[in-house]
Amino acid sequence: MADALLFNPRTYDPAHFDPETRRLLRATVDWFEARGKRRLIEDYRSRAWLADFLAFSAKEGLFATFLTPAADASGEDQRWDTARIAALNEIFGFYGLDYWYAWQVTILGLGPVWQSGNAAARARAAELLAQGEVFAFGLSEKTHGADIYSTDMLLEPDGDGGFRATGSKYYIGNGNAAGLVSVFGRRTDVEGPDGYVFFAADSRRADYHLVKNVVDSSKYVSEFRLEDYPVAAEDVLHTGRAAFDAALNTVNVGKFNLCTASIGICEHAMYEAVTHAQNRVLYGRPVTAFPHVRRELTDAYVRLVGMKLFSDRAVDYFRTAGPDDRRYLLFNPMTKMKVTTEGEKVIDLMWDVIAAKGFEKDNYFAQAAVEIRGLPKLEGTVHVNLALILKFMRNHLLEPVDYPAVPTRLDAADDDFLFRQGPARGLGSVRFHDWRAAYDGYAELPNVARLREQADALCEFVTTAAPDEEQSRDLDLLLAVGQLFALVVHGQLILEQARLTHLDQDVLDELFAVLVRDFSAHAVELYGKDSATGAQQTWALGAVRRPVVDEARSARVWDRVEALSGAYEMAP
């Protein structure tokens, strides 16, 4: 019997969605399956542009249906629905990150448009989507990266209400083919934030110069240059501080997609890894008979389940967000940072088992092992997102407030708040519900109780041994603290989703055994930091816990892992 916790194309039926969403998701799976594994891998190896995939998407209206907000829709099934967007991320990740990337940067390119009050630009974007076009997000630059304070894309007023734009952008996905590129720049005649401008450019214009693909991949991650490019008044999406906010809020929307892409990659790789290990014989025994192999594959499996639970629950907070509920601003960098780094661990654990098999050119795994590395590094590094997470730590741990319960959000609703998030500031004022309730609901599970002990200890740390003003400038130390906090939040949303989905308690307790080990490892890391005080060192060693071992529980979870052998293999 197929494991219901993992995506399996053989059994996939997204019946929890409306009929058109269900049809499109299944049609996407069927398109990839019909192409077959050999074609999938060969296109990846030969760095082929995704023309056939984009033709399929255009024919089905896939991007137009999923990425047109209801306010700009021309069809009844068009809306911006984070739940179904997440489902499609997972499918794209399962078959190859190149496909996901073209979709992801289209989402980023649309962000400034859907946040704009420019009705003409919105109508143009909706029409381009209907035609099957892709989009691009022209923010980062070769010299400054994503430091938008220092942009060198310069707009000189032309005297007729428009501008002439000159400058280059670097690391811009879809820059070779985008029907609309949302470009961030600054006016030459206005100093400071009031001079920022977001405008729409067209990659097919003669004064748009495509320089190169900066990566060796089917992902076209371009460098382009505008030379005296005419920007008419109707091309302007945002000006001043609103342009700055649109950039950050777009990244808020876009970086959420990295978690479910990472999940899809890990799922496909896991089917291959377990099948190989189960059928390979060493010294007269299957590889999976060795205790260390069982532990590594079991750890990989429960980590992957945790990734899915956290991400699914985070969707609910995204969809329920509003001006008075901005909890998503914590859970968003968590999905980007924590879930994607968990994905790296999952791949590494499996790779330790299958060893040389992970390099073979006829497997998906070799591709997965490369692509999983990119996700923690896109839309802000792990370090940037950890630093962001720390802004919420005190309020989350120590100052809970009452919120209505957030239900599972699979309804066919338009998540329009994501395009009216408002000013990108005030993170320190965001409040949260009490994280303890999720842990209390599973207090009977030994390893949930043990991580709860560690979480309580972290509250004590924040109260009695938090970094002082000087240490607050030591990012190396702060990042170690951030990892500890991230584990508490990770566990919280996993437990909330476990309750909503009636997750098998063996799987949950086995997962929390892994999280207890992780917390202990990060505590030891904090102990060793150069600037850690004596009190912080004492606290760190005192927070180390050993997970509760239950051989019968681990054996039952292993049975679930072993059953993945042969459960799915992509057709040749």
XYZ file of C-alpha atoms in Angstrom:
572
model
C 0.000 0.000 0.000
C 1.356 3.431 -0.958
C 2.405 5.743 1.868
C -0.288 8.415 2.044
C 2.156 10.895 3.590
C 4.285 11.164 0.432
C 3.377 12.330 -3.066
C 3.164 9.358 -5.427
C 2.202 9.952 -9.072
C 0.732 6.477 -9.281
C -1.940 7.238 -6.698
C -2.132 11.040 -6.697
C -5.670 12.379 -6.604
C -5.978 15.896 -5.149
C -9.662 15.415 -4.391
C -9.560 18.100 -1.695
C -9.434 20.770 -4.420
C -12.123 22.023 -6.786
C -12.589 20.102 -10.072
C -10.512 22.414 -12.303
C -7.598 22.566 -9.869
C -7.758 18.805 -9.526
C -7.759 18.409 -13.318
C -4.794 20.741 -13.840
C -2.659 19.166 -11.113
C -3.329 15.676 -12.433
C -2.736 16.819 -16.039
C 0.650 18.215 -15.024
C 1.642 14.933 -13.401
C 0.458 12.996 -16.462
C 2.448 15.265 -18.809
C 5.670 14.573 -16.949
C 4.966 10.871 -16.637
C 4.264 10.606 -20.376
C 7.608 12.228 -21.185
C 9.408 9.632 -19.111
C 12.545 9.526 -17.032
C 15.031 9.331 -19.888
C 13.734 12.517 -21.494
C 13.525 14.269 -18.138
C 17.154 13.530 -17.297
C 18.456 14.204 -20.806
C 16.828 17.644 -20.928
C 18.420 18.408 -17.574
C 21.859 17.242 -18.734
C 21.677 19.057 -22.085
C 20.395 22.296 -20.496
C 17.472 22.431 -22.928
C 15.185 25.454 -22.680
C 11.734 24.560 -21.392
C 9.798 25.330 -24.561
C 7.709 22.140 -24.541
C 6.808 22.556 -20.883
C 5.780 26.170 -21.421
C 3.738 25.105 -24.453
C 1.914 22.561 -22.282
C 1.317 25.208 -19.619
C -0.038 27.657 -22.199
C -2.322 25.048 -23.742
C -3.802 24.117 -20.363
C -3.879 27.677 -19.042
C -1.919 26.470 -16.037
C -0.069 29.641 -15.061
C -3.018 31.850 -15.943
C -5.394 29.822 -13.763
C -3.092 29.594 -10.759
C -1.437 33.027 -10.871
C -4.189 35.489 -11.827
C -5.870 37.054 -8.777
C -9.662 37.004 -8.797
C -9.770 40.788 -9.227
C -7.988 40.445 -12.594
C -9.503 37.133 -13.665
C -11.172 36.404 -16.962
C -12.275 32.901 -15.888
C -14.117 31.608 -12.843
C -11.304 29.256 -11.770
C -8.599 31.933 -11.788
C -7.423 33.041 -8.346
C -4.288 33.326 -6.223
C -4.702 30.331 -3.929
C -1.629 29.523 -1.817
C -2.790 25.959 -1.115
C -2.907 24.908 -4.755
C 0.219 26.913 -5.583
C 2.010 24.873 -2.908
C 0.709 21.638 -4.449
C 2.075 22.614 -7.848
C 5.440 23.581 -6.329
C 5.735 20.054 -4.965
C 4.952 18.491 -8.341
C 7.488 20.671 -10.150
C 10.140 19.897 -7.544
C 9.412 16.184 -7.904
C 10.178 16.262 -11.622
C 12.895 18.896 -11.775
C 13.785 22.258 -10.329
C 14.201 23.807 -13.779
C 10.430 23.632 -14.319
C 9.754 25.010 -10.860
C 12.208 27.850 -11.411
C 10.442 29.179 -14.522
C 7.211 29.195 -12.517
C 8.830 30.659 -9.402
C 10.368 33.675 -11.130
C 7.070 34.235 -12.930
C 5.488 34.538 -9.473
C 8.181 37.011 -8.421
C 7.748 39.034 -11.599
C 4.008 39.240 -11.027
C 4.350 40.417 -7.422
C 4.962 44.117 -8.129
C 2.249 44.085 -10.804
C -0.495 42.615 -8.626
C 0.449 45.054 -5.851
C 0.209 47.993 -8.246
C -2.702 50.368 -8.724
C -1.795 50.587 -12.428
C -4.892 49.056 -14.023
C -3.388 49.017 -17.511
C -0.313 47.114 -16.359
C -2.468 44.616 -14.469
C -4.648 44.012 -17.529
C -1.550 43.574 -19.660
C -0.120 41.028 -17.206
C -3.375 39.067 -17.145
C -3.428 38.977 -20.937
C 0.201 37.833 -21.116
C -0.558 35.041 -18.657
C -3.535 34.001 -20.780
C -1.162 33.801 -23.753
C 1.149 31.488 -21.809
C 3.953 34.002 -21.271
C 6.410 33.887 -18.381
C 7.546 36.811 -16.220
C 10.759 37.991 -14.533
C 11.759 39.960 -11.438
C 14.481 42.507 -12.172
C 15.749 43.286 -8.685
C 19.283 42.037 -8.058
C 22.462 43.421 -9.599
C 25.942 42.051 -10.162
C 27.700 44.456 -7.813
C 25.057 44.957 -5.154
C 23.135 41.687 -5.174
C 19.667 42.300 -3.717
C 20.801 45.434 -1.833
C 18.024 47.582 -3.245
C 19.287 50.657 -1.403
C 22.196 50.725 -3.843
C 20.558 50.047 -7.199
C 22.393 51.329 -10.265
C 19.397 51.024 -12.586
C 18.945 54.740 -13.260
C 15.823 56.426 -14.623
C 16.221 59.866 -16.135
C 12.999 61.889 -16.624
C 12.211 62.427 -20.310
C 10.082 65.549 -19.850
C 6.854 63.846 -20.947
C 5.992 62.109 -17.699
C 8.140 59.088 -18.450
C 11.787 58.083 -18.101
C 14.764 56.680 -19.929
C 16.217 53.703 -18.051
C 19.853 52.654 -18.206
C 21.527 49.965 -16.157
C 21.961 46.231 -15.771
C 20.390 43.476 -13.718
C 22.020 40.180 -12.820
C 20.724 36.762 -11.795
C 17.281 37.362 -13.280
C 15.354 34.173 -14.077
C 13.350 34.043 -17.335
C 15.170 37.177 -18.487
C 15.536 35.597 -21.909
C 11.827 35.143 -22.587
C 9.706 37.193 -20.184
C 6.777 39.036 -21.687
C 7.003 41.400 -18.718
C 9.979 42.095 -16.453
C 9.283 44.000 -13.229
C 12.395 46.167 -12.876
C 13.518 48.085 -9.787
C 15.470 51.308 -10.216
C 15.851 54.868 -8.974
C 15.353 58.300 -10.454
C 18.370 60.482 -11.164
C 16.554 63.643 -10.064
C 15.266 62.520 -6.640
C 17.418 61.528 -3.680
C 16.589 58.872 -1.098
C 13.626 56.480 -0.901
C 11.316 58.877 -2.748
C 13.335 58.206 -5.880
C 12.630 54.452 -6.120
C 10.651 53.210 -9.131
C 9.301 49.803 -10.140
C 8.468 49.615 -13.835
C 7.473 47.034 -16.434
C 9.903 46.198 -19.242
C 9.615 43.826 -22.216
C 12.486 41.437 -22.944
C 11.697 41.523 -26.673
C 12.377 45.233 -27.076
C 15.445 46.273 -29.059
C 16.769 48.389 -26.177
C 16.594 45.399 -23.823
C 19.935 43.634 -24.215
C 20.225 40.035 -23.080
C 23.858 39.532 -22.061
C 24.029 35.851 -21.059
C 22.775 33.010 -18.922
C 24.947 33.229 -15.820
C 24.419 29.550 -14.864
C 25.069 26.318 -16.767
C 21.507 25.083 -16.643
C 18.113 24.949 -18.316
C 17.196 27.641 -15.827
C 17.834 30.810 -17.765
C 19.232 33.037 -15.028
C 20.048 36.077 -17.050
C 22.147 39.149 -17.033
C 20.423 41.878 -19.027
C 21.076 45.539 -19.687
C 18.750 48.389 -20.555
C 20.213 51.137 -22.731
C 18.199 54.359 -22.820
C 15.076 52.186 -22.481
C 11.877 54.285 -22.757
C 9.630 53.885 -19.700
C 6.229 55.409 -20.364
C 3.990 56.610 -17.550
C 1.750 53.567 -18.091
C 4.768 51.293 -17.478
C 5.349 52.612 -13.948
C 4.141 50.183 -11.277
C 5.275 51.893 -8.052
C 7.190 54.985 -7.012
C 8.924 56.038 -3.798
C 8.626 54.008 -0.629
C 5.841 51.926 -2.197
C 8.386 50.567 -4.694
C 10.643 49.497 -1.818
C 7.731 47.822 -0.012
C 6.653 46.067 -3.212
C 10.110 44.534 -3.544
C 10.142 43.114 -0.015
C 6.509 42.017 -0.058
C 7.050 40.239 -3.374
C 9.891 38.276 -1.812
C 7.546 37.457 1.098
C 5.172 35.868 -1.396
C 7.805 34.183 -3.532
C 10.134 32.644 -1.005
C 7.332 30.570 0.486
C 7.481 28.431 -2.660
C 10.937 27.080 -1.891
C 9.764 24.733 0.875
C 7.356 22.678 -1.203
C 9.789 22.482 -4.126
C 12.339 21.042 -1.700
C 9.756 18.508 -0.512
C 9.093 17.326 -4.078
C 12.803 16.834 -4.753
C 13.224 14.767 -1.582
C 10.186 12.602 -2.276
C 11.368 11.511 -5.730
C 14.884 10.892 -4.437
C 13.553 8.847 -1.509
C 11.714 6.397 -3.742
C 14.924 5.793 -5.677
C 17.141 5.559 -2.600
C 14.982 3.133 -0.614
C 14.332 0.929 -3.648
C 18.054 0.734 -4.403
C 19.071 0.047 -0.802
C 16.416 -2.608 -0.293
C 17.492 -4.493 -3.412
C 21.272 -4.252 -3.038
C 23.006 -7.165 -1.283
C 26.309 -6.760 0.591
C 28.028 -9.554 2.489
C 24.996 -11.758 1.899
C 22.490 -9.293 3.376
C 20.337 -6.496 1.941
C 21.860 -3.102 2.635
C 18.757 -2.264 4.664
C 19.587 -5.004 7.151
C 22.394 -2.877 8.611
C 21.313 -0.870 11.682
C 23.016 2.371 10.613
C 21.284 2.216 7.227
C 17.892 1.772 8.846
C 18.568 4.698 11.155
C 19.671 6.986 8.336
C 16.734 6.157 6.085
C 14.275 6.399 8.977
C 15.689 9.783 9.973
C 15.402 10.943 6.356
C 11.801 9.764 6.174
C 10.614 11.435 9.377
C 12.465 14.657 8.540
C 10.677 14.687 5.183
C 7.327 14.115 6.877
C 8.136 17.013 9.202
C 8.913 19.242 6.229
C 5.500 18.461 4.761
C 3.602 18.970 8.004
C 5.230 22.324 8.720
C 4.734 23.618 5.184
C 1.099 22.505 4.982
C 0.302 24.235 8.254
C 2.137 27.394 7.222
C -0.196 27.603 4.208
C -3.106 28.057 6.614
C -1.441 31.050 8.286
C -0.638 32.607 4.925
C -4.233 32.276 3.816
C -5.636 33.604 7.088
C -3.280 36.594 7.233
C -4.525 40.159 7.420
C -3.555 43.551 8.825
C -4.228 42.282 12.359
C -2.684 38.840 11.907
C 0.824 38.876 10.494
C 2.084 35.627 12.006
C 2.937 34.503 8.474
C 5.922 36.875 8.599
C 7.641 34.400 10.953
C 6.412 31.188 9.365
C 7.460 32.407 5.908
C 11.232 32.685 6.538
C 10.900 29.458 8.520
C 9.651 27.618 5.445
C 12.407 29.171 3.365
C 15.235 28.565 5.850
C 14.283 25.581 7.994
C 12.399 23.401 5.526
C 14.964 23.793 2.746
C 17.909 23.009 5.037
C 15.987 19.977 6.279
C 15.788 18.984 2.613
C 19.574 19.059 2.385
C 19.790 16.774 5.431
C 17.286 14.353 3.916
C 19.291 14.058 0.696
C 22.584 13.716 2.573
C 21.220 10.926 4.771
C 20.013 8.975 1.747
C 23.224 9.647 -0.169
C 25.276 8.198 2.689
C 23.301 5.002 2.187
C 23.309 4.684 -1.590
C 26.831 6.092 -1.985
C 28.112 5.836 -5.575
C 24.615 5.141 -6.900
C 23.860 8.779 -6.173
C 26.226 9.881 -8.957
C 24.813 7.726 -11.739
C 23.506 9.616 -14.760
C 20.391 7.476 -15.244
C 18.923 8.348 -11.848
C 16.957 11.341 -10.664
C 19.013 11.308 -7.468
C 22.125 12.809 -9.060
C 20.032 15.774 -10.167
C 18.326 16.033 -6.779
C 21.650 16.091 -4.932
C 22.687 19.180 -6.896
C 19.375 21.021 -7.002
C 18.551 20.641 -3.291
C 21.571 22.861 -2.535
C 20.112 25.838 -4.342
C 16.901 26.284 -2.401
C 18.413 27.405 0.931
C 20.400 29.990 -1.015
C 17.611 31.577 -3.065
C 15.405 34.515 -1.929
C 17.841 35.356 0.872
C 20.481 33.104 2.411
C 19.910 30.919 5.458
C 21.772 33.532 7.505
C 19.572 36.391 6.304
C 16.415 34.473 7.127
C 17.719 33.318 10.505
C 18.461 36.932 11.396
C 14.910 37.807 10.329
C 13.432 35.018 12.451
C 15.222 36.344 15.538
C 13.171 39.555 15.366
C 10.136 37.527 16.432
C 11.722 35.412 19.172
C 10.828 37.306 22.341
C 7.200 37.948 21.374
C 6.704 34.393 20.176
C 8.223 32.660 23.185
C 7.260 34.993 26.011
C 4.348 37.254 25.044
C 1.534 35.168 23.537
C -1.898 36.655 22.835
C -5.255 35.097 22.009
C -6.145 34.448 18.370
C -9.092 32.526 16.944
C -8.138 28.994 15.934
C -6.836 28.809 12.362
C -8.514 25.995 10.418
C -7.119 23.980 7.535
C -7.445 26.280 4.514
C -8.133 24.287 1.360
C -11.105 26.397 0.301
C -11.222 27.889 -3.193
C -10.559 31.448 -1.991
C -8.396 34.251 -3.348
C -5.487 35.211 -1.075
C -5.678 38.879 -1.980
C -4.074 40.160 1.238
C -0.687 39.015 -0.073
C -0.858 41.887 -2.554
C -1.819 44.501 -0.001
C 0.557 43.652 2.825
C 1.370 47.300 3.390
C 4.646 48.776 4.638
C 7.435 46.242 5.095
C 8.256 47.156 8.684
C 7.075 46.745 12.275
C 8.188 43.118 12.634
C 8.935 43.549 16.322
C 5.262 44.293 16.984
C 3.921 41.053 15.451
C 2.250 38.867 18.095
C 1.573 35.131 18.209
C -0.691 32.595 19.851
C 0.718 30.427 22.646
C 3.107 27.864 21.187
C 2.779 25.701 24.299
C -0.714 24.544 23.395
C 0.541 22.488 20.463
C 3.138 20.780 22.653
C 0.676 20.205 25.483
C -1.638 18.405 23.067
C 0.981 15.675 22.650
C 2.497 15.704 26.129
C 2.046 11.936 26.338
C 4.627 11.363 23.574
C 8.056 11.071 25.240
C 10.083 12.984 22.683
C 7.527 15.748 22.280
C 7.737 16.191 26.052
C 11.521 16.235 25.851
C 11.624 18.933 23.163
C 9.117 20.867 25.263
C 11.658 20.767 28.113
C 14.251 22.240 25.764
C 11.818 24.888 24.534
C 11.058 25.915 28.120
C 14.796 26.125 28.723
C 15.098 28.460 25.728
C 12.496 30.739 27.311
C 14.675 30.801 30.424
C 17.691 31.671 28.266
C 15.865 34.600 26.668
C 14.816 35.831 30.107
C 18.087 35.380 32.015
C 21.009 34.969 29.617
C 20.027 36.643 26.350
C 22.818 38.284 24.305
C 23.675 41.738 25.635
C 24.118 44.830 23.501
C 27.678 43.944 22.495
C 26.819 40.326 21.718
C 23.860 41.504 19.655
C 26.411 42.677 17.097
C 27.948 39.172 16.947
C 25.896 37.600 14.179
C 27.758 34.302 14.525
C 26.480 33.875 18.078
C 23.002 35.135 17.248
C 22.600 32.636 14.429
C 23.215 29.766 16.856
C 20.431 31.140 19.059
C 18.246 31.483 15.960
C 18.646 27.786 15.168
C 17.375 26.882 18.644
C 14.353 29.152 18.281
C 13.632 27.818 14.797
C 13.374 24.288 16.186
C 10.701 25.353 18.683
C 8.624 26.965 15.909
C 9.250 24.008 13.596
C 7.961 21.626 16.232
C 4.943 23.798 16.970
C 3.516 23.827 13.452
C 4.340 20.152 12.954
C 2.278 19.337 16.041
C -0.606 21.546 14.944
C -0.738 19.815 11.568
C -0.320 16.384 13.140
C -3.429 17.054 15.238
C -5.418 18.238 12.211
C -4.411 15.227 10.084
C -4.379 12.528 12.797
C -0.763 11.657 12.066
C 0.463 8.261 13.205
C 1.971 8.815 16.670
C 4.909 6.491 16.050
C 6.015 8.689 13.152
C 5.537 11.835 15.205
C 7.519 10.621 18.208
C 10.304 9.295 15.970
C 10.474 12.700 14.291
C 10.701 14.493 17.633
C 13.537 12.191 18.677
C 15.435 13.659 15.719
C 14.475 17.221 16.697
C 15.670 16.660 20.282
C 19.061 15.602 18.908
C 19.107 18.674 16.697
C 18.359 21.010 19.600
C 21.135 19.423 21.642
C 23.590 19.802 18.763
C 22.785 23.508 18.356
C 23.095 24.011 22.126
C 26.584 22.500 22.005
C 27.388 24.781 19.071
C 26.305 27.794 21.137
C 28.488 26.556 24.021
C 31.517 26.683 21.744
C 30.993 30.192 20.372
C 33.888 32.549 21.072
C 31.759 35.242 22.678
C 29.457 32.988 24.734
C 29.429 34.087 28.370
C 29.878 31.720 31.277
C 26.148 31.829 32.004
C 25.349 31.067 28.363
C 27.799 28.163 28.315
C 26.275 26.706 31.468
C 22.794 27.103 30.017
C 23.821 25.472 26.723
C 25.141 22.287 28.327
C 22.129 22.176 30.631
C 19.800 22.218 27.599
C 21.278 19.056 26.088
C 18.854 16.123 26.204
C 18.974 12.535 25.022
C 15.930 11.430 23.031
C 13.764 8.669 24.457
C 14.637 5.426 22.690
C 11.878 2.952 21.832
C 13.076 0.107 19.632
C 9.568 -1.156 18.920
C 8.442 2.314 17.784
C 11.485 2.689 15.546
C 10.848 -0.743 14.038
C 7.260 0.190 13.200
C 8.403 3.381 11.492
C 11.062 1.425 9.620
C 8.310 -0.817 8.234
C 6.791 2.300 6.636
C 10.133 3.252 5.122
C 10.809 -0.250 3.810
C 7.400 -0.252 2.107
C 8.599 2.624 -0.126
C 10.788 0.143 -2.010
C 9.222 -0.257 -5.449
C 6.273 1.966 -4.545
C 7.097 4.337 -7.400
C 9.472 4.396 -10.310
C 9.180 6.797 -13.198
C 8.535 5.130 -16.537
C 11.509 5.089 -18.921
